[in-house]
Each structure stands twice: as C-alpha cells, then as structure tokens.
C-alpha cells in the first residue's frame, strides 16, 4: 500500500478510536476521508444512546463483555463515556464476575473480541522461552507509537 493509503487507513482508524461519527466535517475533509467513512455526523450523546441500546440487546453478560471489549478498541472515547454514564450496569460486565467467565472461555472468544490486526496485549507461553526477545520485539513493533515498556 502507498504512503497515502497507509495515511488514510490510519486516519480512518483514528476516527473510530477517537470520535466515531462525531468527527467534524472539516477534519474529515482535511484527512481526505470523504467517501471513506459514513457521512452522518452525530454528537457523542447520539452515539452513546445507540451503543447502549446495542449493549442492552445482547442476551448474556459474556456477549455484553464481548461487545464492550470490541468497542474499547474501536472507539475508546465512546467506551469510557458508556462506562461513566452507566457505571452500575457496566462495571459487573468489565470486572467481576463477567471477566472471570471471559477468562475461562478466552480461547473460544478471543478471535471475536477485537478487530483483525489489533494488538491487545502480549501473549507469552512456556514454548516462547527460547525466543522471548523476539516475542517482546514483535510486540514493540506492533504498537502504533514507538514504545519501550520496561519488561524484565
């Protein structure tokens, strides 16, 4: 992909991660995104209402956890807005007891929690003992911004 294509893809990812459909038209224009993202411009309250309705439509707490995990990656501002404005409803879904169930079922649900090619953590097993430096370097390179976590 060309540098311009990479830049547009990064801009589209920025829209989702920061503002969703609340990104102003001027910013979309400056980032050359016309025709690449939904045309609707909504305020955060409308986004929150729609996301909360989606959350409530899920039939199990684990499905709600999966929805919230994906939302956290796709639109972190909207995720935290939901948490703050619906704290009593959401905390049990992102903390105990639901996280315990998610941990027990992780090998069955992790492919569906996050968008493809999204790094959400560092996975190390005993099989990685001989190549731990490579595993850590792969993690560092996967981050959108250069990082140098203290991993000892």
PDB file of N, CA and C in Angstrom, residues 45-103:
ATOM      1  N   UNK A  45     -23.651  12.080  22.371  1.00  0.00           N
ATOM      2  CA  UNK A  45     -24.854  11.576  23.058  1.00  0.00           C
ATOM      3  C   UNK A  45     -25.626  10.598  22.187  1.00  0.00           C
ATOM      4  N   UNK A  46     -25.726  10.910  20.908  1.00  0.00           N
ATOM      5  CA  UNK A  46     -26.432  10.005  19.988  1.00  0.00           C
ATOM      6  C   UNK A  46     -25.662   8.698  19.826  1.00  0.00           C
ATOM      7  N   UNK A  47     -24.341   8.799  19.719  1.00  0.00           N
ATOM      8  CA  UNK A  47     -23.515   7.589  19.640  1.00  0.00           C
ATOM      9  C   UNK A  47     -23.692   6.744  20.899  1.00  0.00           C
ATOM     10  N   UNK A  48     -23.670   7.407  22.035  1.00  0.00           N
ATOM     11  CA  UNK A  48     -23.798   6.690  23.306  1.00  0.00           C
ATOM     12  C   UNK A  48     -25.136   5.970  23.398  1.00  0.00           C
ATOM     13  N   UNK A  49     -26.204   6.637  23.026  1.00  0.00           N
ATOM     14  CA  UNK A  49     -27.536   6.029  23.076  1.00  0.00           C
ATOM     15  C   UNK A  49     -27.580   4.781  22.193  1.00  0.00           C
ATOM     16  N   UNK A  50     -27.055   4.888  20.982  1.00  0.00           N
ATOM     17  CA  UNK A  50     -27.065   3.747  20.070  1.00  0.00           C
ATOM     18  C   UNK A  50     -26.221   2.596  20.626  1.00  0.00           C
ATOM     19  N   UNK A  51     -25.055   2.914  21.162  1.00  0.00           N
ATOM     20  CA  UNK A  51     -24.187   1.872  21.722  1.00  0.00           C
ATOM     21  C   UNK A  51     -24.841   1.213  22.944  1.00  0.00           C
ATOM     22  N   UNK A  52     -25.486   2.018  23.775  1.00  0.00           N
ATOM     23  CA  UNK A  52     -26.134   1.459  24.962  1.00  0.00           C
ATOM     24  C   UNK A  52     -27.297   0.546  24.561  1.00  0.00           C
ATOM     25  N   UNK A  53     -28.032   0.932  23.532  1.00  0.00           N
ATOM     26  CA  UNK A  53     -29.113   0.076  23.033  1.00  0.00           C
ATOM     27  C   UNK A  53     -28.552  -1.235  22.494  1.00  0.00           C
ATOM     28  N   UNK A  54     -27.426  -1.159  21.786  1.00  0.00           N
ATOM     29  CA  UNK A  54     -26.783  -2.383  21.300  1.00  0.00           C
ATOM     30  C   UNK A  54     -26.352  -3.270  22.464  1.00  0.00           C
ATOM     31  N   UNK A  55     -25.761  -2.650  23.470  1.00  0.00           N
ATOM     32  CA  UNK A  55     -25.334  -3.401  24.650  1.00  0.00           C
ATOM     33  C   UNK A  55     -26.520  -4.113  25.296  1.00  0.00           C
ATOM     34  N   UNK A  56     -27.608  -3.403  25.495  1.00  0.00           N
ATOM     35  CA  UNK A  56     -28.785  -3.979  26.141  1.00  0.00           C
ATOM     36  C   UNK A  56     -29.432  -5.078  25.301  1.00  0.00           C
ATOM     37  N   UNK A  57     -29.206  -5.069  23.999  1.00  0.00           N
ATOM     38  CA  UNK A  57     -29.812  -6.089  23.136  1.00  0.00           C
ATOM     39  C   UNK A  57     -29.112  -7.445  23.246  1.00  0.00           C
ATOM     40  N   UNK A  58     -27.927  -7.478  23.830  1.00  0.00           N
ATOM     41  CA  UNK A  58     -27.198  -8.736  23.996  1.00  0.00           C
ATOM     42  C   UNK A  58     -27.875  -9.559  25.088  1.00  0.00           C
ATOM     43  N   UNK A  59     -27.947 -10.861  24.878  1.00  0.00           N
ATOM     44  CA  UNK A  59     -28.731 -11.683  25.797  1.00  0.00           C
ATOM     45  C   UNK A  59     -27.944 -12.214  26.994  1.00  0.00           C
ATOM     46  N   UNK A  60     -26.622 -12.282  26.902  1.00  0.00           N
ATOM     47  CA  UNK A  60     -25.851 -12.792  28.036  1.00  0.00           C
ATOM     48  C   UNK A  60     -24.801 -11.770  28.444  1.00  0.00           C
ATOM     49  N   UNK A  61     -24.322 -11.897  29.669  1.00  0.00           N
ATOM     50  CA  UNK A  61     -23.270 -10.996  30.136  1.00  0.00           C
ATOM     51  C   UNK A  61     -21.989 -11.185  29.330  1.00  0.00           C
ATOM     52  N   UNK A  62     -21.697 -12.408  28.906  1.00  0.00           N
ATOM     53  CA  UNK A  62     -20.495 -12.639  28.109  1.00  0.00           C
ATOM     54  C   UNK A  62     -20.610 -11.944  26.745  1.00  0.00           C
ATOM     55  N   UNK A  63     -21.775 -11.981  26.136  1.00  0.00           N
ATOM     56  CA  UNK A  63     -21.970 -11.257  24.871  1.00  0.00           C
ATOM     57  C   UNK A  63     -21.810  -9.755  25.085  1.00  0.00           C
ATOM     58  N   UNK A  64     -22.274  -9.256  26.205  1.00  0.00           N
ATOM     59  CA  UNK A  64     -22.119  -7.836  26.531  1.00  0.00           C
ATOM     60  C   UNK A  64     -20.646  -7.503  26.737  1.00  0.00           C
ATOM     61  N   UNK A  65     -19.915  -8.395  27.400  1.00  0.00           N
ATOM     62  CA  UNK A  65     -18.476  -8.213  27.586  1.00  0.00           C
ATOM     63  C   UNK A  65     -17.772  -8.152  26.231  1.00  0.00           C
ATOM     64  N   UNK A  66     -18.112  -9.056  25.341  1.00  0.00           N
ATOM     65  CA  UNK A  66     -17.501  -9.075  24.010  1.00  0.00           C
ATOM     66  C   UNK A  66     -17.782  -7.768  23.267  1.00  0.00           C
ATOM     67  N   UNK A  67     -19.017  -7.284  23.342  1.00  0.00           N
ATOM     68  CA  UNK A  67     -19.373  -6.031  22.698  1.00  0.00           C
ATOM     69  C   UNK A  67     -18.533  -4.888  23.264  1.00  0.00           C
ATOM     70  N   UNK A  68     -18.430  -4.820  24.582  1.00  0.00           N
ATOM     71  CA  UNK A  68     -17.669  -3.747  25.217  1.00  0.00           C
ATOM     72  C   UNK A  68     -16.174  -3.847  24.918  1.00  0.00           C
ATOM     73  N   UNK A  69     -15.644  -5.058  24.853  1.00  0.00           N
ATOM     74  CA  UNK A  69     -14.225  -5.229  24.528  1.00  0.00           C
ATOM     75  C   UNK A  69     -13.926  -4.714  23.123  1.00  0.00           C
ATOM     76  N   UNK A  70     -14.795  -5.027  22.179  1.00  0.00           N
ATOM     77  CA  UNK A  70     -14.605  -4.534  20.808  1.00  0.00           C
ATOM     78  C   UNK A  70     -14.779  -3.021  20.756  1.00  0.00           C
ATOM     79  N   UNK A  71     -15.743  -2.495  21.472  1.00  0.00           N
ATOM     80  CA  UNK A  71     -15.972  -1.049  21.487  1.00  0.00           C
ATOM     81  C   UNK A  71     -14.768  -0.315  22.063  1.00  0.00           C
ATOM     82  N   UNK A  72     -14.154  -0.885  23.088  1.00  0.00           N
ATOM     83  CA  UNK A  72     -12.978  -0.253  23.702  1.00  0.00           C
ATOM     84  C   UNK A  72     -11.862  -0.058  22.682  1.00  0.00           C
ATOM     85  N   UNK A  73     -11.706  -1.002  21.779  1.00  0.00           N
ATOM     86  CA  UNK A  73     -10.672  -0.896  20.760  1.00  0.00           C
ATOM     87  C   UNK A  73     -11.119   0.013  19.619  1.00  0.00           C
ATOM     88  N   UNK A  74     -12.376  -0.098  19.233  1.00  0.00           N
ATOM     89  CA  UNK A  74     -12.869   0.661  18.075  1.00  0.00           C
ATOM     90  C   UNK A  74     -13.110   2.137  18.371  1.00  0.00           C
ATOM     91  N   UNK A  75     -13.575   2.462  19.577  1.00  0.00           N
ATOM     92  CA  UNK A  75     -13.888   3.846  19.918  1.00  0.00           C
ATOM     93  C   UNK A  75     -13.739   4.012  21.427  1.00  0.00           C
ATOM     94  N   UNK A  76     -12.518   4.259  21.856  1.00  0.00           N
ATOM     95  CA  UNK A  76     -12.198   4.299  23.285  1.00  0.00           C
ATOM     96  C   UNK A  76     -12.968   5.404  24.001  1.00  0.00           C
ATOM     97  N   UNK A  77     -13.184   6.537  23.352  1.00  0.00           N
ATOM     98  CA  UNK A  77     -13.933   7.615  23.997  1.00  0.00           C
ATOM     99  C   UNK A  77     -15.377   7.201  24.270  1.00  0.00           C
ATOM    100  N   UNK A  78     -15.989   6.552  23.306  1.00  0.00           N
ATOM    101  CA  UNK A  78     -17.366   6.094  23.486  1.00  0.00           C
ATOM    102  C   UNK A  78     -17.432   5.016  24.563  1.00  0.00           C
ATOM    103  N   UNK A  79     -16.464   4.124  24.580  1.00  0.00           N
ATOM    104  CA  UNK A  79     -16.418   3.081  25.609  1.00  0.00           C
ATOM    105  C   UNK A  79     -16.429   3.713  27.015  1.00  0.00           C
ATOM    106  N   UNK A  80     -15.522   4.661  27.252  1.00  0.00           N
ATOM    107  CA  UNK A  80     -15.434   5.251  28.582  1.00  0.00           C
ATOM    108  C   UNK A  80     -16.630   6.145  28.886  1.00  0.00           C
ATOM    109  N   UNK A  81     -17.202   6.742  27.880  1.00  0.00           N
ATOM    110  CA  UNK A  81     -18.433   7.517  28.098  1.00  0.00           C
ATOM    111  C   UNK A  81     -19.552   6.596  28.596  1.00  0.00           C
ATOM    112  N   UNK A  82     -19.671   5.417  27.967  1.00  0.00           N
ATOM    113  CA  UNK A  82     -20.670   4.436  28.424  1.00  0.00           C
ATOM    114  C   UNK A  82     -20.390   4.002  29.854  1.00  0.00           C
ATOM    115  N   UNK A  83     -19.135   3.692  30.151  1.00  0.00           N
ATOM    116  CA  UNK A  83     -18.785   3.244  31.497  1.00  0.00           C
ATOM    117  C   UNK A  83     -19.145   4.310  32.520  1.00  0.00           C
ATOM    118  N   UNK A  84     -18.784   5.550  32.254  1.00  0.00           N
ATOM    119  CA  UNK A  84     -19.050   6.615  33.221  1.00  0.00           C
ATOM    120  C   UNK A  84     -20.534   6.910  33.384  1.00  0.00           C
ATOM    121  N   UNK A  85     -21.275   6.875  32.293  1.00  0.00           N
ATOM    122  CA  UNK A  85     -22.685   7.246  32.358  1.00  0.00           C
ATOM    123  C   UNK A  85     -23.623   6.096  32.721  1.00  0.00           C
ATOM    124  N   UNK A  86     -23.106   4.865  32.673  1.00  0.00           N
ATOM    125  CA  UNK A  86     -23.919   3.687  33.016  1.00  0.00           C
ATOM    126  C   UNK A  86     -23.097   2.769  33.920  1.00  0.00           C
ATOM    127  N   UNK A  87     -22.440   3.391  34.880  1.00  0.00           N
ATOM    128  CA  UNK A  87     -21.460   2.717  35.716  1.00  0.00           C
ATOM    129  C   UNK A  87     -22.002   1.455  36.383  1.00  0.00           C
ATOM    130  N   UNK A  88     -23.130   1.561  37.029  1.00  0.00           N
ATOM    131  CA  UNK A  88     -23.677   0.407  37.776  1.00  0.00           C
ATOM    132  C   UNK A  88     -24.035  -0.760  36.855  1.00  0.00           C
ATOM    133  N   UNK A  89     -24.460  -0.466  35.641  1.00  0.00           N
ATOM    134  CA  UNK A  89     -24.797  -1.532  34.693  1.00  0.00           C
ATOM    135  C   UNK A  89     -23.547  -2.173  34.094  1.00  0.00           C
ATOM    136  N   UNK A  90     -22.520  -1.374  33.861  1.00  0.00           N
ATOM    137  CA  UNK A  90     -21.384  -1.845  33.064  1.00  0.00           C
ATOM    138  C   UNK A  90     -20.254  -2.433  33.892  1.00  0.00           C
ATOM    139  N   UNK A  91     -20.016  -1.924  35.071  1.00  0.00           N
ATOM    140  CA  UNK A  91     -18.888  -2.437  35.858  1.00  0.00           C
ATOM    141  C   UNK A  91     -18.947  -3.951  36.061  1.00  0.00           C
ATOM    142  N   UNK A  92     -20.095  -4.537  36.380  1.00  0.00           N
ATOM    143  CA  UNK A  92     -20.108  -6.003  36.517  1.00  0.00           C
ATOM    144  C   UNK A  92     -19.774  -6.742  35.212  1.00  0.00           C
ATOM    145  N   UNK A  93     -19.877  -6.045  34.089  1.00  0.00           N
ATOM    146  CA  UNK A  93     -19.557  -6.668  32.803  1.00  0.00           C
ATOM    147  C   UNK A  93     -18.076  -6.587  32.470  1.00  0.00           C
ATOM    148  N   UNK A  94     -17.388  -5.562  32.968  1.00  0.00           N
ATOM    149  CA  UNK A  94     -15.971  -5.393  32.652  1.00  0.00           C
ATOM    150  C   UNK A  94     -15.081  -5.727  33.845  1.00  0.00           C
ATOM    151  N   UNK A  95     -15.679  -6.173  34.912  1.00  0.00           N
ATOM    152  CA  UNK A  95     -14.967  -6.575  36.115  1.00  0.00           C
ATOM    153  C   UNK A  95     -15.598  -7.895  36.556  1.00  0.00           C
ATOM    154  N   UNK A  96     -15.477  -8.244  37.805  1.00  0.00           N
ATOM    155  CA  UNK A  96     -16.096  -9.480  38.263  1.00  0.00           C
ATOM    156  C   UNK A  96     -17.608  -9.305  38.299  1.00  0.00           C
ATOM    157  N   UNK A  97     -18.363 -10.310  38.009  1.00  0.00           N
ATOM    158  CA  UNK A  97     -17.994 -11.699  37.756  1.00  0.00           C
ATOM    159  C   UNK A  97     -17.755 -12.032  36.282  1.00  0.00           C
ATOM    160  N   UNK A  98     -18.125 -11.147  35.369  1.00  0.00           N
ATOM    161  CA  UNK A  98     -18.096 -11.482  33.949  1.00  0.00           C
ATOM    162  C   UNK A  98     -16.678 -11.726  33.438  1.00  0.00           C
ATOM    163  N   UNK A  99     -15.717 -10.968  33.919  1.00  0.00           N
ATOM    164  CA  UNK A  99     -14.337 -11.158  33.458  1.00  0.00           C
ATOM    165  C   UNK A  99     -13.841 -12.552  33.816  1.00  0.00           C
ATOM    166  N   UNK A 100     -14.272 -13.069  34.945  1.00  0.00           N
ATOM    167  CA  UNK A 100     -13.895 -14.440  35.308  1.00  0.00           C
ATOM    168  C   UNK A 100     -14.391 -15.440  34.279  1.00  0.00           C
ATOM    169  N   UNK A 101     -15.642 -15.287  33.858  1.00  0.00           N
ATOM    170  CA  UNK A 101     -16.185 -16.164  32.817  1.00  0.00           C
ATOM    171  C   UNK A 101     -15.438 -15.967  31.503  1.00  0.00           C
ATOM    172  N   UNK A 102     -15.122 -14.728  31.173  1.00  0.00           N
ATOM    173  CA  UNK A 102     -14.384 -14.449  29.932  1.00  0.00           C
ATOM    174  C   UNK A 102     -13.010 -15.101  29.969  1.00  0.00           C
ATOM    175  N   UNK A 103     -12.364 -15.078  31.117  1.00  0.00           N
ATOM    176  CA  UNK A 103     -11.051 -15.732  31.249  1.00  0.00           C
ATOM    177  C   UNK A 103     -11.172 -17.239  31.032  1.00  0.00           C
TER     178      UNK A 103
END
